[in-house]
Structures are given as C-alpha cells and as structure tokens.
Amino acid sequence: MEAAAAPLERRSEGTAMAAALERRSEGTATAAPAPLERLYEGTAPGRGVAAAGWRLCLAHRFEEPRQPYGAGDVPFRDVLRHVGLALRYFRWWYKKTRIEKKSAFIDLLCAVPLQQIYGCPLGGIGGGTITRGWRGEFCRWQLNPGIYHYGTVIADQFTVCLRCKGQTVYQQVLSVEKPSTLQGWNWGYCGHYAFYHALYPRAWMVYELPGQNVVLTCRQVSPVIPHDYKDSSLPVGVFIWEVENGRDEDVDVSIMFSMQNGMGAKEDKGGGHWNEPFAFEKEGERVAGVLLHHCTRVNPFTLAISAREKAGTGVTHLMAFNPAGVGREVWQDLLHDGRLESPPGKSSLTEKGELTAAAVCASCTVPARGHRTLEMALAWDMPCIHFGSKEKLHLRRYTRFFGSGGDAAPALSHYALTHYKEWERKIEAWQNPILENSQLPSWYKSALFNELYFMTDGGTIWVELPPDCCDEDLRGQAAAGISHLLPVLREYGRERAALLPAKSLEGPSRVGYSMKSSPDLLYIGNKTPLLTGASACAGKEPTLLGHVERRTWPSFPLPVAGLTSLTISLVLPGQEYRMYNTYDVHFYASFALVMLWPKLQISLQYDIAITVMNEDVQLRQYLMCGQTAQVKLKNVVPHDIGDPGDEPWQRVNAYLMHDTADWKDLNLKFVLQVYRDYYLTHDSMYLRDMWPVCQAVMESELKFDTDNDGLIENGGFADQTYDAWVVNGASAYCGGLWLAAVCMMCKMAEVLGDAKIQQKYMDILNKGKEAFERKLWNGKYYNYDSSGSDGSNSIMSDQCAGQWFLGACGLDQGEFEVFPKSHIVSALRTIFEKNVMSFAGGTMGAVNGMRPTGEPDTSSVQSNEVWVGVVYALAATMIQEGLVEEGFRTAEGCYRTVWEQLGMAFQTPEAYREKKVYRSLAYMRPLSIWSMQLALERRASQAPAPPQPTQVSNHP
C-alpha cells in the first residue's frame, strides 16, 4: 500500500472538507506566536528546519504540573467496592517487588512521575532507544528489552569551541543546565537564544550563539523509514551540525561530543568497563571515534561516539575522563587549540564505584559569511539479549546485517554517517506530500508524525529467528494449519523477541556491512589489531586478532510480492505497563504498523495466531475477582505475549487483573485486523492462513450470545479494553465490534469461496443487526449497554468502533452495511455535542463517557477519562462519515492538551482527566492517529481504497 501520501487535492464531494480544513489551517497561520515559542529572543530561523512540527524555546517552562492517578484519586464508593481487589493486589505487589525483587506488570503504587523534558528518541525499530530531551539532554534509556531507565546523564553533552586568528574566543556547553559535577565546564547556555523543533524521526536544535554572530543548527536523524526492513532496524542516530558564520572573518569551529560509559544507572559503577578509540574506513570514507564497552553480566553493550573525517574536517578524541569530577582537564584540552589530545591505546578497566566517560571532537574552518557541516553519530551494539527470566538468548534484527559478535559499533557508525542522506531523502519523499498539503492544519502534521515515536520507543524488540528453527518449534502441534508461519517470521522477524538457543551465536562475527566484497579497514586504538566482540564485554583483558579480513556478505532481498519469510517484533502497550503486544490496545495502534510497515503487522498477526491455537493449563488467581482459572485457553486470543521481566512467547498473558478468556473484544479484534490487513495489502496467502484461526476464535465467541439473537452479551464485569468500566448485557462497544467481525467473516468467506461459512454468518448478521438496533438505539445514539442500570444510557465516545473498522475496509455501504448510516451520523453528532464540546469547553478531546445531562459519567475511574488513542479513532470515524471539521476539532483538543499544555511530548499518556491527573505515560493507543490519515486518503480518492481484492482459492 502506498501509505500516507495521497494529497487532498480533488474536490467534488470533498469541497466542504477542504474548505473546513483550510479555515482551520488559516486560523493557525494567523494566530499569535505559539506560547511554546514566545520566550525565544533570537532571530535565526536555523538551517533546513521543517515548517511543521513541535517547536519550543529552550527557556520554556510548562506551567501545569500533573500527577499520576493514585490511590488518593479513587472515589470513596469505589474504595468500598474494591476492598478485596486492593488487598489481593497489595499482597501480590509486595511479594513481586519486595520479595522476588521484580517489577510489577502494572505498578499502581509507584507510577512513573511526569518529567516535561522529552524529545525525539534516537534509534530504529527494535534495537533499543536513547531519548534526547528538548533541551538537549540524554535522559531516557531503553536498551535492555522492555526496561526503561529515566535519568539525565550530565556528561552526555555537545560543546562548541570557536577560535579566531589562533585564539579561542568562545567555548560553551550547549546546555541550559548548571550541574554540581563537571564544574570546570562552562554551563548555563541562555535558553532564550535557542529552540527545539521535532518532526519525527528528525529533530532540530538551533543555537544562536550570543555575541558571536554564529548560528548552529543540529539536525538529529534516526533511520525510521516506512517499508524499509533493514535500515529501520539499526540502533543508531546521526547529528548533523550546520555551522553558519555571519562574521567577516574565518572561524575555526569545533563540536565536542562527550558521553559517559553507561546509562546513568547503578551498573555504571559496577566496574570492568573500558573505552578505546577506533577508526573505520571503507570505500574511501573514514569515520573515527571512541568505543565505550559496558561490560555487565547480562546484556552487555558497546556505545560508539564518532565523527566523519573528510577534506577540511579533523576528528580527535579523548579516550577517558572522570564524569563525576570537575572535568577541568577535558575543558582545558579543548580550550587550548580546539582539539582533543587523542592518546593511543585503550583505557584501563574501571574499578567498582568508578565512572568513566569519553569524548570525540570534530573541527573545521568556516569561511567568512560561509557555512560548513560537521557530521557525528551515536551507535549502540547490544546484539544478544535476555529477558528477565534469562532462559533464552535472542538476536536483534540488525544482527542479520551487522553480525552478533558485539563488535558492530564501528561498522554501524560508518554506515549511519555514510547513509543518513539517503535516509533523509526517503523520509522527505514519505512526509512531504502531507507536509506540503496546505489544506491540513499544522498541528495535525505534527501529531501524525511525532506520535510515531512509540514505534521505536515503546519497549520495542525486533528479533531474528534462529537458522535451525522449525515449524513445530514455533507453533506446536495445535497450530499446524498455519502453513506459511515459518517463512513469514524468518524473513522479517519477531517484533519483540525470538526463541534463540545459544548455539546459534557460534561462528565468526561480522564487522563489515557491505552486500558485496570490499575491504573494510577497522583500526582499534592507534591502528592496533582488531579487538574481538566476545572479549570486548567480558570484563577482562581483550583478545587481539589480526587485521580485519575481506568479507563477503550475503544479500537479503525483500520479496517483491507477498511474504516469503519474516522476523518478529514486540511492543509494550505503554512504558509503564510491562506486557508485550497487548492486543486490545494494539487494535487501535495497528493502523500505523499496517500502513507503514505492513510486513511487521502481518508478522505480529502470525505470532498471535500461534498463541490462539495453544493453551497454558497452569492455574492462577486473578486479582479483580479473586477466582482461580487457567492462564490461557485454546482458541481464544491472548491479552498479551508476556512480560519482559519473564520470558515472552514462552509464557503469555502477563495481565493478572481479569481472566481475559472471558473478555468480549479480543477475539473480535483479531478478526477485524485480519480482514483489514488483507484489504490493505491484498495478501491472499495471509488470508488463507488466518481463515481457520478466525473461524476458531469466532466459534469461541459465539458462546457469549446467550439468548441466540445474533448479538453477544457482556458478562456484568469490565470484560473488554475498558477494564474498570462495568458493562452488562448487549453493549454498543462490544456489540458493535461483534457485528463488524461477523460482517468481515462474511466477506472473507466470500473472497475465499466458502459458501457454507458465508451463509452461516450472514444469518447471524441479519439477526444481530436487528437485535443491536432494538436493544441499544435510543433515537439519537447507541446506549452504553442494555442493562437498564443508572449508567446504561451513557454516551460512550467509542460506541462506533465497529463502524470505524468497517469504514476503513470499505464495508460501510451497500450490501455489507451493518449500521444505518443515519444512526451512525446521529451518534457521532451527539458525541461531538456532549463528549467533546460539553467537556472542558471543547478543548481537551472527547471524554469516554458522558451522561445525557451533559455531565461526565463518573461511574468508573475510566468513564470520565479522555483516552487519546480512542479520540483519534473517533476523529477518524467522523472523517469517514463526512464530519470532517468535527473530527479535526475533536482530535486537536488532545494534541493541544498533551503536547502544548501538559508538556507530555514523546510520552503521550493513555488517559487524562479534565484536571489534576493522568494515567500511564507513553502509551501505544495514540498511534491510532494514522487511521485519520487513512480516512482522509479514502475521501480524497472519492472511492473505497484500495480496490476490492479478487476472489482467491481457499487452498494453496
């Protein structure tokens, strides 16, 4: 699918939409300077900074502090109602965190506090991320799979040195901080003369150096490229420094990049870490820098800071310094001549309690009134990973191209610095059709791309299957019907983790990256022999080998059509919720994946299909009800694939609150995604493989139709993604999803030529549609449920979720129309009037539940929250149904609240209330904003897009 690129140029029926969007974008253009930028006192626009995106002055301070939802925010009536849950949870939490010394899958007692500091994360998909804050700090680390370390490492900085006529005239750390360490450095850059601009996966920092007539623009690039399954996996980030000299004389400019060995965690003082310089030369391009070997017992890694050597650019280094000291020796070294000492050899191993850091410096002369570019990179190499249980060893995706020996950091650095221009060309080709569309408001462009940060920074793991893996290893006997499972997962991997025996690591490591034979020259130390990756992190004296030999790498071409093989990926639902591929949430987020990396979405679906056909008979107690039940039943979709603190895939369903075998939405969301994926990719092989799984989960779901009226009933507890909002009887949310899934079963059966199954589900659909309208339609909208309770007639913002998916698949009209068009439009208008405009003055999105009287539904902790991902899905549904201006107004409230008011950039929460609190920072669900883009593209094309696939055989 050509995702996210259709310009909204055609008019006809779309004239009203275009006019509405133009009015809103004009309003943005003519408004006063954005409040986030008002403190900027500089005049420099920067070099090559994107027009759209999230921009703020480094002197900005967010004025509204919020607190995570806690025990004190629970209403007294709910405390009384859930005393048993509270006792069970606390007993479980104490045992888990205090006795077993492990992290809780959801920690309700120690939520992550809000820090309003984050910017674009560095790195590709599945190799770990390092987040650089909008003031320039390195402040959030996710290198160990699914585990976050929050903390600014003060030694990780960029410093500029200016020299004129052989004298240093200016030297400044480009940080507004004034720390207690490294006090020999010149801190406290004036934030009023700098701004940050983010348009993921790129970001810009513009520094107007006071009194120097020199402007620095640092452009940060990560290889996050749609439909790319190689470079998008790389653990690298590039910093391109554009230096503009407004003086009438030449200026020598140096940029020093310093970094501590580690993440600022306690392991940094564990001892056994060491640094060494390196140079990597290939095809006439040379990169030099320092390797920082972090030699922990579990998941050791190497950081690499480097710069590109070229004509007129020199690169020097400082192998080691103490980041906890005064730092005067580093500062004076740079001050003396704008270069670093560059000593040969490697550093000694750190002692326990000792820290070490290193620095690399790129220098050039910028002519009067001229411009020059310095290119620097940060890479990290943690090729082999264990999850918390340490039962299995896994290889990350990028090891397919750069090897698993732990010695890939020099090659990764070189590849990044010589390929980032190609990445940017691809990123611009993808983004420009949207960015250049004047009919779209600026905030939408920012939200659409910046919310993609979660694709890399969602605890994401992308791993390889072992070469000796067989079908039965993956699926067991129960899933033998999924014929293309192994080739699918082998080519594109698992997005989270794969089961990889240690023996797969035997053999030579790869230090090159070419797809053809060429000499790769790697110099460790001062042109000393190559250091093997195995000893690089062993906490002992390194082993020396001969110089790097010539290597020939096999190429891994992606299939032209269909899927021939794949790797595997995992994503957390949020940085605080430790459950991989939480499926009820992925349902919303999956639009981003299928539109931009469809092979990963299909890989993930194969992975879920495996678990559907298997079971886990172990018994355990569920915290909400206190009852004991099986971990996983056969023929039902799991809630999640497991906890990163345990062993994902091996043990699924880390979620302990409810027994999700009784949830009503999970099976339906699998079916809906299967057809949606097929509709957008035309992958008939995938549809054939998923068809028996869809039949199995729908058969399991049929038991919830207790009165045989063609409509399932909820069970009187919170048995769906709103897991604290009780629903009883027929419901708008689950009933709507059910009818949409039944409709898609009919369509899949038609495509596959299965007339018997098609007739079966057509009969169910006809009965179910009548029951849904009779039980839930009240003349204006669909009631929350049919129970007749006090809250049963609440207005749920997510009541049209089934129609959302039907519309995305072109099944919202004609013979497959499930819900009357007039009813859907009426319901959406009611939601807009009540849940949006009657809540917080229409400025914060849509509240989940609203009473007909115009007051938020307070019957549960979730009914009076705003869920950002649900709001974006609602906005997409409005756009699908022609309510374009209402859709944009609804979504805009969330963006303005999260990114501009609350300072939650690059950590969009699952939920917030009108005042005081939020819940679960950095959540997956807001990726649903990509369904808005799909809806816009469909409307622009004036026809269901793409065209209906032709019928395919049900037999390979």
JSON list of C-alpha atoms in Angstrom, two decimals, residues 594-713:
[
{"chain": "A", "resi": 594, "resn": "VAL", "atom": "CA", "xyz": [-0.07, -1.82, 8.62]},
{"chain": "A", "resi": 595, "resn": "MET", "atom": "CA", "xyz": [0.18, 1.48, 6.73]},
{"chain": "A", "resi": 596, "resn": "LEU", "atom": "CA", "xyz": [3.93, 1.96, 7.20]},
{"chain": "A", "resi": 597, "resn": "TRP", "atom": "CA", "xyz": [5.47, -1.46, 7.94]},
{"chain": "A", "resi": 598, "resn": "PRO", "atom": "CA", "xyz": [2.79, -3.91, 6.76]},
{"chain": "A", "resi": 599, "resn": "LYS", "atom": "CA", "xyz": [5.14, -6.90, 6.89]},
{"chain": "A", "resi": 600, "resn": "LEU", "atom": "CA", "xyz": [5.62, -6.33, 10.64]},
{"chain": "A", "resi": 601, "resn": "GLN", "atom": "CA", "xyz": [1.87, -6.16, 11.22]},
{"chain": "A", "resi": 602, "resn": "ILE", "atom": "CA", "xyz": [1.42, -9.43, 9.38]},
{"chain": "A", "resi": 603, "resn": "SER", "atom": "CA", "xyz": [4.31, -10.97, 11.30]},
{"chain": "A", "resi": 604, "resn": "LEU", "atom": "CA", "xyz": [2.70, -9.90, 14.56]},
{"chain": "A", "resi": 605, "resn": "GLN", "atom": "CA", "xyz": [-0.62, -11.41, 13.48]},
{"chain": "A", "resi": 606, "resn": "TYR", "atom": "CA", "xyz": [1.06, -14.74, 12.72]},
{"chain": "A", "resi": 607, "resn": "ASP", "atom": "CA", "xyz": [2.59, -14.59, 16.17]},
{"chain": "A", "resi": 608, "resn": "ILE", "atom": "CA", "xyz": [-0.82, -14.02, 17.77]},
{"chain": "A", "resi": 609, "resn": "ALA", "atom": "CA", "xyz": [-2.30, -16.83, 15.67]},
{"chain": "A", "resi": 610, "resn": "ILE", "atom": "CA", "xyz": [0.23, -19.26, 17.16]},
{"chain": "A", "resi": 611, "resn": "THR", "atom": "CA", "xyz": [-0.89, -18.46, 20.67]},
{"chain": "A", "resi": 612, "resn": "VAL", "atom": "CA", "xyz": [-4.58, -18.69, 19.76]},
{"chain": "A", "resi": 613, "resn": "MET", "atom": "CA", "xyz": [-4.19, -22.35, 18.88]},
{"chain": "A", "resi": 614, "resn": "ASN", "atom": "CA", "xyz": [-2.27, -23.23, 22.05]},
{"chain": "A", "resi": 615, "resn": "GLU", "atom": "CA", "xyz": [-3.09, -23.19, 25.75]},
{"chain": "A", "resi": 616, "resn": "ASP", "atom": "CA", "xyz": [-1.46, -22.87, 29.16]},
{"chain": "A", "resi": 617, "resn": "VAL", "atom": "CA", "xyz": [-3.22, -25.04, 31.71]},
{"chain": "A", "resi": 618, "resn": "GLN", "atom": "CA", "xyz": [-1.44, -23.58, 34.73]},
{"chain": "A", "resi": 619, "resn": "LEU", "atom": "CA", "xyz": [-3.88, -22.17, 37.27]},
{"chain": "A", "resi": 620, "resn": "ARG", "atom": "CA", "xyz": [-3.54, -18.78, 38.92]},
{"chain": "A", "resi": 621, "resn": "GLN", "atom": "CA", "xyz": [-5.62, -16.28, 40.88]},
{"chain": "A", "resi": 622, "resn": "TYR", "atom": "CA", "xyz": [-6.98, -13.20, 39.13]},
{"chain": "A", "resi": 623, "resn": "LEU", "atom": "CA", "xyz": [-6.80, -10.03, 41.16]},
{"chain": "A", "resi": 624, "resn": "MET", "atom": "CA", "xyz": [-10.10, -8.36, 40.28]},
{"chain": "A", "resi": 625, "resn": "CYS", "atom": "CA", "xyz": [-12.43, -11.21, 41.23]},
{"chain": "A", "resi": 626, "resn": "GLY", "atom": "CA", "xyz": [-10.15, -13.43, 43.30]},
{"chain": "A", "resi": 627, "resn": "GLN", "atom": "CA", "xyz": [-11.11, -16.52, 41.31]},
{"chain": "A", "resi": 628, "resn": "THR", "atom": "CA", "xyz": [-8.67, -19.13, 40.03]},
{"chain": "A", "resi": 629, "resn": "ALA", "atom": "CA", "xyz": [-8.56, -20.02, 36.34]},
{"chain": "A", "resi": 630, "resn": "GLN", "atom": "CA", "xyz": [-6.27, -21.19, 33.55]},
{"chain": "A", "resi": 631, "resn": "VAL", "atom": "CA", "xyz": [-3.59, -18.84, 32.24]},
{"chain": "A", "resi": 632, "resn": "LYS", "atom": "CA", "xyz": [-4.59, -19.33, 28.58]},
{"chain": "A", "resi": 633, "resn": "LEU", "atom": "CA", "xyz": [-7.43, -21.24, 26.94]},
{"chain": "A", "resi": 634, "resn": "LYS", "atom": "CA", "xyz": [-7.22, -22.75, 23.50]},
{"chain": "A", "resi": 635, "resn": "ASN", "atom": "CA", "xyz": [-8.95, -20.96, 20.60]},
{"chain": "A", "resi": 636, "resn": "VAL", "atom": "CA", "xyz": [-9.03, -17.58, 22.27]},
{"chain": "A", "resi": 637, "resn": "VAL", "atom": "CA", "xyz": [-6.83, -14.56, 21.58]},
{"chain": "A", "resi": 638, "resn": "PRO", "atom": "CA", "xyz": [-4.36, -13.81, 24.40]},
{"chain": "A", "resi": 639, "resn": "HIS", "atom": "CA", "xyz": [-4.35, -10.47, 26.13]},
{"chain": "A", "resi": 640, "resn": "ASP", "atom": "CA", "xyz": [-0.59, -10.15, 25.64]},
{"chain": "A", "resi": 641, "resn": "ILE", "atom": "CA", "xyz": [2.52, -12.11, 24.69]},
{"chain": "A", "resi": 642, "resn": "GLY", "atom": "CA", "xyz": [4.22, -11.82, 28.06]},
{"chain": "A", "resi": 643, "resn": "ASP", "atom": "CA", "xyz": [6.25, -9.72, 30.48]},
{"chain": "A", "resi": 644, "resn": "PRO", "atom": "CA", "xyz": [9.77, -8.55, 29.53]},
{"chain": "A", "resi": 645, "resn": "GLY", "atom": "CA", "xyz": [10.71, -9.43, 33.10]},
{"chain": "A", "resi": 646, "resn": "ASP", "atom": "CA", "xyz": [9.81, -13.06, 32.38]},
{"chain": "A", "resi": 647, "resn": "GLU", "atom": "CA", "xyz": [10.05, -14.90, 29.02]},
{"chain": "A", "resi": 648, "resn": "PRO", "atom": "CA", "xyz": [7.66, -13.56, 26.35]},
{"chain": "A", "resi": 649, "resn": "TRP", "atom": "CA", "xyz": [6.20, -16.13, 23.91]},
{"chain": "A", "resi": 650, "resn": "GLN", "atom": "CA", "xyz": [7.04, -18.88, 26.34]},
{"chain": "A", "resi": 651, "resn": "ARG", "atom": "CA", "xyz": [4.57, -17.55, 28.92]},
{"chain": "A", "resi": 652, "resn": "VAL", "atom": "CA", "xyz": [1.81, -15.33, 27.60]},
{"chain": "A", "resi": 653, "resn": "ASN", "atom": "CA", "xyz": [-0.89, -13.35, 29.43]},
{"chain": "A", "resi": 654, "resn": "ALA", "atom": "CA", "xyz": [1.16, -11.43, 31.96]},
{"chain": "A", "resi": 655, "resn": "TYR", "atom": "CA", "xyz": [-2.02, -9.46, 32.71]},
{"chain": "A", "resi": 656, "resn": "LEU", "atom": "CA", "xyz": [-3.42, -10.62, 36.05]},
{"chain": "A", "resi": 657, "resn": "MET", "atom": "CA", "xyz": [-6.35, -8.28, 36.66]},
{"chain": "A", "resi": 658, "resn": "HIS", "atom": "CA", "xyz": [-9.02, -10.24, 34.79]},
{"chain": "A", "resi": 659, "resn": "ASP", "atom": "CA", "xyz": [-9.28, -13.66, 33.21]},
{"chain": "A", "resi": 660, "resn": "THR", "atom": "CA", "xyz": [-9.30, -12.34, 29.66]},
{"chain": "A", "resi": 661, "resn": "ALA", "atom": "CA", "xyz": [-10.64, -15.63, 28.24]},
{"chain": "A", "resi": 662, "resn": "ASP", "atom": "CA", "xyz": [-13.99, -14.08, 29.18]},
{"chain": "A", "resi": 663, "resn": "TRP", "atom": "CA", "xyz": [-13.28, -10.74, 27.56]},
{"chain": "A", "resi": 664, "resn": "LYS", "atom": "CA", "xyz": [-15.59, -9.99, 24.67]},
{"chain": "A", "resi": 665, "resn": "ASP", "atom": "CA", "xyz": [-13.36, -7.86, 22.45]},
{"chain": "A", "resi": 666, "resn": "LEU", "atom": "CA", "xyz": [-10.06, -9.71, 21.95]},
{"chain": "A", "resi": 667, "resn": "ASN", "atom": "CA", "xyz": [-11.27, -12.41, 19.54]},
{"chain": "A", "resi": 668, "resn": "LEU", "atom": "CA", "xyz": [-13.21, -9.85, 17.54]},
{"chain": "A", "resi": 669, "resn": "LYS", "atom": "CA", "xyz": [-10.23, -7.54, 17.23]},
{"chain": "A", "resi": 670, "resn": "PHE", "atom": "CA", "xyz": [-8.19, -10.35, 15.72]},
{"chain": "A", "resi": 671, "resn": "VAL", "atom": "CA", "xyz": [-10.80, -10.99, 13.02]},
{"chain": "A", "resi": 672, "resn": "LEU", "atom": "CA", "xyz": [-11.17, -7.29, 12.27]},
{"chain": "A", "resi": 673, "resn": "GLN", "atom": "CA", "xyz": [-7.43, -6.84, 11.87]},
{"chain": "A", "resi": 674, "resn": "VAL", "atom": "CA", "xyz": [-7.10, -9.91, 9.66]},
{"chain": "A", "resi": 675, "resn": "TYR", "atom": "CA", "xyz": [-9.53, -8.59, 7.09]},
{"chain": "A", "resi": 676, "resn": "ARG", "atom": "CA", "xyz": [-8.29, -5.01, 7.38]},
{"chain": "A", "resi": 677, "resn": "ASP", "atom": "CA", "xyz": [-4.72, -6.19, 6.78]},
{"chain": "A", "resi": 678, "resn": "TYR", "atom": "CA", "xyz": [-5.79, -8.25, 3.79]},
{"chain": "A", "resi": 679, "resn": "TYR", "atom": "CA", "xyz": [-7.84, -5.40, 2.39]},
{"chain": "A", "resi": 680, "resn": "LEU", "atom": "CA", "xyz": [-4.88, -3.02, 2.52]},
{"chain": "A", "resi": 681, "resn": "THR", "atom": "CA", "xyz": [-2.15, -5.46, 1.44]},
{"chain": "A", "resi": 682, "resn": "HIS", "atom": "CA", "xyz": [-4.02, -7.87, -0.87]},
{"chain": "A", "resi": 683, "resn": "ASP", "atom": "CA", "xyz": [-2.00, -10.70, 0.70]},
{"chain": "A", "resi": 684, "resn": "SER", "atom": "CA", "xyz": [-4.11, -13.74, -0.13]},
{"chain": "A", "resi": 685, "resn": "MET", "atom": "CA", "xyz": [-1.63, -16.17, 1.41]},
{"chain": "A", "resi": 686, "resn": "TYR", "atom": "CA", "xyz": [-2.02, -14.39, 4.74]},
{"chain": "A", "resi": 687, "resn": "LEU", "atom": "CA", "xyz": [-5.81, -14.51, 4.47]},
{"chain": "A", "resi": 688, "resn": "ARG", "atom": "CA", "xyz": [-5.80, -18.24, 3.78]},
{"chain": "A", "resi": 689, "resn": "ASP", "atom": "CA", "xyz": [-3.54, -18.88, 6.78]},
{"chain": "A", "resi": 690, "resn": "MET", "atom": "CA", "xyz": [-5.63, -16.75, 9.11]},
{"chain": "A", "resi": 691, "resn": "TRP", "atom": "CA", "xyz": [-9.00, -18.09, 7.98]},
{"chain": "A", "resi": 692, "resn": "PRO", "atom": "CA", "xyz": [-9.07, -21.21, 10.19]},
{"chain": "A", "resi": 693, "resn": "VAL", "atom": "CA", "xyz": [-7.88, -19.14, 13.15]},
{"chain": "A", "resi": 694, "resn": "CYS", "atom": "CA", "xyz": [-10.67, -16.62, 12.54]},
{"chain": "A", "resi": 695, "resn": "GLN", "atom": "CA", "xyz": [-13.21, -19.44, 12.48]},
{"chain": "A", "resi": 696, "resn": "ALA", "atom": "CA", "xyz": [-11.83, -20.86, 15.73]},
{"chain": "A", "resi": 697, "resn": "VAL", "atom": "CA", "xyz": [-11.99, -17.59, 17.66]},
{"chain": "A", "resi": 698, "resn": "MET", "atom": "CA", "xyz": [-15.46, -16.76, 16.34]},
{"chain": "A", "resi": 699, "resn": "GLU", "atom": "CA", "xyz": [-16.71, -20.17, 17.44]},
{"chain": "A", "resi": 700, "resn": "SER", "atom": "CA", "xyz": [-15.33, -19.39, 20.90]},
{"chain": "A", "resi": 701, "resn": "GLU", "atom": "CA", "xyz": [-17.06, -16.02, 20.81]},
{"chain": "A", "resi": 702, "resn": "LEU", "atom": "CA", "xyz": [-20.45, -17.46, 19.89]},
{"chain": "A", "resi": 703, "resn": "LYS", "atom": "CA", "xyz": [-20.91, -18.75, 23.43]},
{"chain": "A", "resi": 704, "resn": "PHE", "atom": "CA", "xyz": [-21.35, -15.16, 24.57]},
{"chain": "A", "resi": 705, "resn": "ASP", "atom": "CA", "xyz": [-24.60, -14.93, 22.56]},
{"chain": "A", "resi": 706, "resn": "THR", "atom": "CA", "xyz": [-26.57, -16.30, 25.47]},
{"chain": "A", "resi": 707, "resn": "ASP", "atom": "CA", "xyz": [-30.04, -15.71, 24.02]},
{"chain": "A", "resi": 708, "resn": "ASN", "atom": "CA", "xyz": [-29.28, -16.74, 20.42]},
{"chain": "A", "resi": 709, "resn": "ASP", "atom": "CA", "xyz": [-30.36, -13.40, 18.96]},
{"chain": "A", "resi": 710, "resn": "GLY", "atom": "CA", "xyz": [-27.20, -12.97, 16.88]},
{"chain": "A", "resi": 711, "resn": "LEU", "atom": "CA", "xyz": [-25.70, -10.47, 19.34]},
{"chain": "A", "resi": 712, "resn": "ILE", "atom": "CA", "xyz": [-23.19, -11.22, 22.11]},
{"chain": "A", "resi": 713, "resn": "GLU", "atom": "CA", "xyz": [-23.76, -10.06, 25.66]}
]
